[in-house]
Coordinates of C-alpha atoms in Angstrom, one line a residue:
M1 CA 23.1 -53.1 -12.8
I2 CA 23.8 -53.7 -16.5
P3 CA 25.4 -57.1 -17.1
F4 CA 29.1 -57.2 -18.2
S5 CA 28.1 -59.4 -21.1
Q6 CA 25.6 -56.9 -22.6
S7 CA 26.8 -55.4 -26.0
R8 CA 28.0 -51.9 -26.2
S9 CA 24.8 -50.8 -28.2
Q10 CA 22.5 -52.3 -25.7
Q11 CA 24.3 -50.4 -23.0
I12 CA 23.7 -47.1 -24.8
S13 CA 20.1 -47.9 -25.5
S14 CA 19.3 -48.7 -21.9
F15 CA 21.0 -45.5 -20.8
L16 CA 18.9 -43.4 -23.2
V17 CA 15.7 -45.0 -22.1
T18 CA 16.6 -44.5 -18.6
T19 CA 17.5 -40.8 -19.1
L20 CA 14.3 -40.2 -21.2
F21 CA 12.2 -41.7 -18.2
I22 CA 13.8 -39.5 -15.7
S23 CA 13.3 -36.4 -17.9
V24 CA 9.6 -37.1 -18.3
L25 CA 9.2 -37.8 -14.6
T26 CA 10.8 -34.5 -13.7
A27 CA 8.7 -32.5 -16.1
S28 CA 5.5 -34.1 -14.8
C29 CA 6.5 -33.2 -11.2
T30 CA 7.2 -29.6 -12.2
R31 CA 3.8 -29.2 -13.9
T32 CA 2.1 -30.6 -10.9
S33 CA 3.9 -28.2 -8.6
E34 CA 3.0 -25.1 -10.8
S35 CA -0.7 -26.0 -11.0
S36 CA -1.0 -26.3 -7.3
T37 CA 0.0 -22.6 -6.4
A38 CA -1.2 -19.2 -7.6
I39 CA 2.3 -17.8 -7.6
P40 CA 4.7 -18.8 -10.4
V41 CA 7.5 -20.8 -9.3
S42 CA 11.0 -20.1 -10.7
N43 CA 12.9 -23.2 -11.9
Q44 CA 16.1 -21.1 -12.2
T45 CA 17.1 -20.9 -8.7
S46 CA 20.8 -21.1 -9.7
E47 CA 20.4 -17.6 -11.2
K48 CA 21.1 -14.5 -9.3
P49 CA 18.1 -13.5 -7.4
Q50 CA 16.1 -10.6 -8.7
V51 CA 15.9 -7.7 -6.0
M52 CA 12.7 -6.1 -5.0
R53 CA 13.1 -3.1 -2.7
L54 CA 9.9 -2.5 -0.7
G55 CA 9.5 1.1 0.7
Y56 CA 7.2 1.5 3.7
Q57 CA 5.6 4.0 5.9
K58 CA 5.0 4.0 9.6
G59 CA 1.9 1.8 9.5
G60 CA 0.3 -0.3 6.8
I61 CA 0.9 -3.9 5.5
I62 CA 4.6 -3.6 4.4
P63 CA 6.2 -2.8 7.7
I64 CA 4.1 -5.6 9.3
A65 CA 5.2 -8.0 6.5
R66 CA 8.8 -7.0 7.2
Q67 CA 8.3 -7.9 10.9
R68 CA 6.6 -11.0 10.3
G69 CA 9.3 -12.3 8.1
E70 CA 7.2 -14.8 6.0
L71 CA 7.3 -12.6 2.9
E72 CA 11.1 -12.8 2.6
S73 CA 11.2 -16.6 2.9
Q74 CA 8.3 -17.1 0.5
L75 CA 9.8 -14.7 -2.2
L76 CA 13.1 -16.3 -2.0
T77 CA 11.7 -19.5 -3.2
Q78 CA 10.6 -17.5 -6.3
N79 CA 14.3 -16.4 -6.7
I80 CA 13.3 -12.9 -5.5
K81 CA 15.3 -11.1 -2.7
V82 CA 13.5 -8.5 -0.7
E83 CA 15.3 -5.4 0.6
W84 CA 13.6 -2.8 2.7
S85 CA 13.5 1.1 2.4
G86 CA 12.2 3.2 5.2
P87 CA 10.4 4.0 7.3
F88 CA 8.9 7.1 6.0
D89 CA 6.6 9.5 7.8
R90 CA 4.1 9.9 4.8
C91 CA 3.4 9.1 1.2
A92 CA 5.3 12.2 -0.1
T93 CA 8.6 11.1 1.3
L94 CA 8.0 7.4 0.1
L95 CA 7.3 8.6 -3.2
Q96 CA 10.5 10.6 -3.3
A97 CA 12.3 7.4 -2.5
I98 CA 10.7 5.6 -5.4
N99 CA 11.4 8.6 -7.6
G100 CA 15.0 8.5 -6.5
N101 CA 15.3 4.8 -7.5
R102 CA 15.7 3.9 -3.8
A103 CA 12.7 1.6 -3.6
D104 CA 10.7 -0.4 -6.2
I105 CA 7.3 -0.7 -4.6
G106 CA 5.3 1.2 -1.8
G107 CA 1.9 1.6 -0.4
C108 CA 0.1 5.0 -0.4
G109 CA -3.5 6.3 -0.5
D110 CA -4.8 7.0 -4.1
I111 CA -4.8 10.8 -3.7
P112 CA -1.1 11.2 -3.1
A113 CA -0.5 8.4 -5.6
I114 CA -2.5 10.3 -8.3
S115 CA -0.8 13.5 -7.4
G116 CA 2.6 11.9 -7.7
I117 CA 1.8 10.6 -11.2
A118 CA 0.4 13.9 -12.1
A119 CA 3.6 15.5 -11.2
G120 CA 5.5 13.3 -13.6
Q121 CA 7.0 10.9 -11.1
P122 CA 7.9 7.6 -12.6
L123 CA 5.2 5.5 -11.0
C124 CA 2.5 3.1 -11.9
I125 CA -0.3 1.5 -10.0
G126 CA 0.4 -2.1 -9.3
S127 CA -2.4 -3.3 -6.9
L128 CA -5.1 -1.7 -4.8
Q129 CA -7.2 -1.9 -1.7
R130 CA -10.9 -1.0 -2.6
P131 CA -12.7 1.6 -0.6
R132 CA -14.5 0.6 2.6
P133 CA -17.5 3.1 3.2
D134 CA -17.7 2.0 6.8
A135 CA -14.1 2.4 7.7
L136 CA -13.0 5.0 10.3
G137 CA -9.5 5.3 9.1
N138 CA -9.7 9.0 8.3
A139 CA -11.3 11.9 10.2
I140 CA -11.1 15.6 11.0
V141 CA -10.0 15.9 14.7
V142 CA -10.2 19.0 17.1
R143 CA -9.1 19.6 20.7
R144 CA -11.5 18.4 23.3
D145 CA -12.2 21.9 24.5
S146 CA -12.7 23.3 21.0
S147 CA -15.9 25.2 20.2
I148 CA -16.0 23.3 16.9
K149 CA -18.7 20.7 16.9
K150 CA -19.5 19.9 13.3
P151 CA -18.0 20.8 9.9
A152 CA -20.0 24.0 9.5
D153 CA -18.0 25.3 12.4
L154 CA -14.9 25.1 10.5
V155 CA -15.7 28.3 8.6
G156 CA -13.0 30.9 9.3
K157 CA -10.8 28.4 11.0
K158 CA -7.4 26.9 10.3
V159 CA -7.3 23.1 9.3
A160 CA -4.0 21.3 8.9
V161 CA -3.8 19.0 5.8
N162 CA -1.0 17.4 3.8
Q163 CA -0.9 19.2 0.5
G164 CA -2.3 17.0 -2.5
G165 CA -2.8 14.1 -0.1
A166 CA -5.5 12.2 1.9
G167 CA -5.9 15.1 4.4
E168 CA -6.6 17.7 1.9
Y169 CA -8.9 15.4 0.0
L170 CA -10.9 14.6 3.1
L171 CA -11.4 18.3 4.1
L172 CA -12.5 19.2 0.6
K173 CA -14.9 16.4 0.3
V174 CA -16.4 17.2 3.7
L175 CA -16.9 20.9 2.8
E176 CA -18.4 19.9 -0.6
R177 CA -21.0 17.6 1.1
E178 CA -21.8 20.4 3.6
N179 CA -22.1 22.9 0.8
I180 CA -19.4 25.1 2.5
P181 CA -17.3 27.1 0.0
K182 CA -13.8 25.9 0.4
E183 CA -12.4 29.5 0.4
Q184 CA -14.1 29.9 3.8
V185 CA -11.8 27.4 5.5
Q186 CA -8.0 28.1 5.6
R187 CA -5.9 25.1 4.6
V188 CA -2.5 24.9 6.5
Y189 CA -0.2 22.6 4.8
L190 CA 1.7 20.6 7.3
S191 CA 3.2 17.0 7.6
P192 CA 1.7 14.8 10.4
N193 CA 4.9 15.4 12.5
D194 CA 4.3 19.1 12.4
A195 CA 0.4 19.2 12.5
A196 CA 0.1 17.0 15.7
P197 CA 1.9 19.6 17.9
A198 CA 0.2 22.4 16.1
L199 CA -3.1 21.1 17.0
Y200 CA -2.4 20.3 20.7
Q201 CA -0.8 23.7 21.2
G202 CA -3.6 25.6 19.6
T203 CA -1.7 26.9 16.4
I204 CA -4.3 25.4 14.2
D205 CA -8.0 24.6 14.9
A206 CA -8.4 21.3 13.3
W207 CA -6.5 18.5 11.6
A208 CA -7.7 16.3 8.6
V209 CA -5.7 13.1 9.1
W210 CA -5.7 9.3 9.2
E211 CA -4.7 6.4 11.4
P212 CA -2.8 5.8 13.5
Y213 CA -2.7 9.6 14.1
I214 CA -6.4 9.7 14.8
S215 CA -6.2 7.1 17.7
I216 CA -3.0 8.8 19.2
A217 CA -4.8 12.1 19.1
E218 CA -7.9 10.7 20.7
L219 CA -6.4 8.4 23.3
E220 CA -3.3 10.3 24.3
H221 CA -4.1 14.0 23.6
D222 CA -7.9 14.0 24.4
A223 CA -8.8 15.1 20.8
R224 CA -12.2 14.2 19.3
R225 CA -13.5 13.7 15.9
I226 CA -16.1 16.0 14.2
T227 CA -16.5 13.5 11.3
T228 CA -17.1 9.8 11.2
T229 CA -16.9 7.9 7.9
H230 CA -15.4 9.4 4.9
P231 CA -17.7 11.3 2.4
A232 CA -15.7 9.8 -0.5
P233 CA -13.9 6.7 0.6
T234 CA -10.5 6.2 -1.0
Y235 CA -8.4 3.4 -2.4
G236 CA -5.1 2.2 -1.0
V237 CA -2.6 1.7 -3.7
M238 CA 0.6 -0.2 -4.2
L239 CA 2.7 2.0 -6.4
V240 CA 5.6 0.6 -8.5
R241 CA 8.6 2.2 -9.9
S242 CA 7.9 2.4 -13.6
D243 CA 11.2 0.9 -14.8
A244 CA 10.8 -2.0 -12.3
A245 CA 7.4 -2.8 -13.7
K246 CA 8.7 -2.8 -17.3
E247 CA 12.1 -4.6 -16.6
N248 CA 10.8 -7.2 -14.1
P249 CA 6.9 -7.5 -14.5
T250 CA 6.7 -11.2 -13.3
A251 CA 8.8 -10.4 -10.1
V252 CA 6.7 -7.3 -9.3
K253 CA 3.5 -9.1 -9.8
T254 CA 4.7 -12.0 -7.6
T255 CA 5.7 -9.7 -4.9
L256 CA 2.3 -7.8 -5.0
T257 CA 0.6 -11.2 -4.8
A258 CA 2.6 -12.3 -1.8
L259 CA 2.0 -9.0 -0.1
S260 CA -1.9 -9.5 -0.7
Q261 CA -1.5 -12.9 1.0
D262 CA 0.3 -11.4 4.0
G263 CA -2.6 -9.0 4.2
E264 CA -5.2 -11.9 4.2
W265 CA -3.2 -13.5 7.1
L266 CA -3.3 -10.4 9.1
N267 CA -7.1 -10.1 8.5
Q268 CA -7.6 -13.3 10.4
N269 CA -5.0 -12.4 13.1
S270 CA -6.0 -8.8 14.2
D271 CA -4.3 -9.1 17.5
A272 CA -1.1 -10.0 15.9
A273 CA -1.5 -7.1 13.5
A274 CA -1.9 -4.7 16.5
D275 CA 1.2 -6.3 18.2
F276 CA 3.2 -5.6 15.0
M277 CA 2.0 -2.0 15.0
V278 CA 3.1 -1.5 18.6
K279 CA 6.7 -2.7 17.8
E280 CA 6.9 -0.8 14.6
L281 CA 5.4 2.6 15.7
K282 CA 6.4 2.4 19.3
I283 CA 2.7 3.3 20.2
S284 CA 0.6 2.0 23.0
E285 CA -1.4 -1.3 22.8
A286 CA -4.6 0.6 23.1
V287 CA -3.7 2.9 20.1
A288 CA -2.6 0.0 18.0
K289 CA -5.8 -2.0 18.7
Q290 CA -8.1 1.0 18.0
A291 CA -6.1 2.0 14.8
T292 CA -6.3 -1.6 13.5
K293 CA -9.9 -1.8 14.0
N294 CA -10.6 1.6 12.4
R295 CA -8.4 0.9 9.4
G296 CA -10.3 -2.3 8.6
Q297 CA -9.1 -5.3 6.6
E298 CA -6.0 -5.3 4.4
S299 CA -7.3 -6.9 1.2
Y300 CA -5.1 -5.9 -2.1
V301 CA -6.2 -7.0 -5.5
F302 CA -5.2 -6.1 -9.1
P303 CA -7.3 -3.3 -10.7
N304 CA -10.2 -4.0 -12.9
N305 CA -12.1 -1.8 -15.4
K306 CA -14.4 -0.5 -12.6
D307 CA -11.5 0.5 -10.3
I308 CA -10.0 2.3 -13.3
T309 CA -13.2 4.2 -13.8
N310 CA -13.6 5.2 -10.2
L311 CA -10.0 6.3 -9.8
Q312 CA -10.4 8.3 -13.0
K313 CA -13.5 10.2 -11.5
T314 CA -11.3 11.0 -8.5
A315 CA -8.3 12.2 -10.7
D316 CA -10.7 14.4 -12.7
W317 CA -12.1 16.0 -9.5
L318 CA -8.7 16.7 -8.2
L319 CA -7.9 18.5 -11.5
E320 CA -11.2 20.5 -11.2
Q321 CA -10.1 21.5 -7.7
K322 CA -6.8 22.5 -9.2
I323 CA -5.0 20.2 -6.8
L324 CA -3.4 18.5 -9.9
P325 CA -1.2 20.3 -12.4
Q326 CA -2.4 18.3 -15.3
R327 CA -4.9 15.6 -16.1
V328 CA -4.0 11.9 -15.2
D329 CA -5.1 9.0 -17.6
I330 CA -5.6 6.2 -15.0
A331 CA -5.7 3.5 -17.7
T332 CA -2.2 4.2 -18.8
A333 CA -1.0 4.6 -15.3
I334 CA -1.6 0.9 -14.5
C335 CA 1.5 -1.2 -14.4
P336 CA 2.0 -3.5 -17.4
L337 CA 2.3 -6.7 -15.4
K338 CA 2.3 -10.1 -17.0

C-alpha cells in the first residue's frame, strides 16, 4: 500500500513503474507461449471468431476429426470456429460444395482436385499427403465368379470409373502399364453408389475404385481384386476455396496444421480410427479395420517444389489423355498461405 503521506508526484511515479513492470511481464509470457507451439496463438480472443467450414466425404481424416472432437476445441483457442458440411459421397460433390461457397476446406484425391481446377472451379491446393507406393487403397475389383483374372482380360469389357477421378486414372494407368490400348476397354462413368450394385448385378464387368468400397466389395459381396498396388500412386489433397485462402490465409494454415496433427494421432491409434469409421459409415468392424490398414497412414504436409513437379507431371498426363479441358499450372494453384 502507498503511504498516505507520500506526495502526489511520488504516487504517480510508483503507479507508472508498476504498470510498466506488469506490461513487460505480460509481453514476456506471451513470447514464451508463442515459441512453445508450432501453431500461432491469437491474442485477440475478444474478437469474433473466424469461421472455417470443413467439407467431408464418407471416409478420410476430416469426418474422423469431427467425431473425435479435439479439432474444434483446439482451433477455438486460436479464435477459429469450425463448422461442418457433409457428408458427400465422392470428391465431385464435395468440390461442388466448395464451388458453391458451402465449404472452405475439403479432402480429395489429386486427380479430381486437378480436374476441378482445370474446370475453372475456385480452388487451391492447401496441404497434401504424399503417395505411398505400397498402399492398397485403390484397386480394380471383379465378381468372384468372373472370368477376369488379370488386367489383360479387361479387353472388350465394361469397367465402371468415376469420370475425371481416381477410378478413371487408375484404370488408364493399369492399361498403360500392360500396353493395352485404352480404346479396347469400355469406360462406364458411374458414381460409387451406382457402380457397386451394377457390379454385383452383372451390369458391368469390373470396377476401378478406392477404400472403403474395396473392402465392402471383398468382405460383404465376395468380390476380388485383379490389381494390388497402384501403378502410379496418387497424392491426397486438402483443397481450399480460393477466396478463403486469400482472405484468411493464417486461419486456413492453422486449420490445415491442426488437421495434420489429428492425422498423426490417428496413425498412432489405428483401432480408434477404425472405430470412428464404423460410426461414420455404418460399416462392419471387419471392413473398417481392413480399409484402415489398406489406406495406410494419414500424414499431411505443405507442398514443396518436388511435390509441385510431381503433380505437374500428373496434370500434363491427364491433359494428354484428354481428361482435362485445359492445362493446369500447379505452381499457381498452390494456396498463398502465410
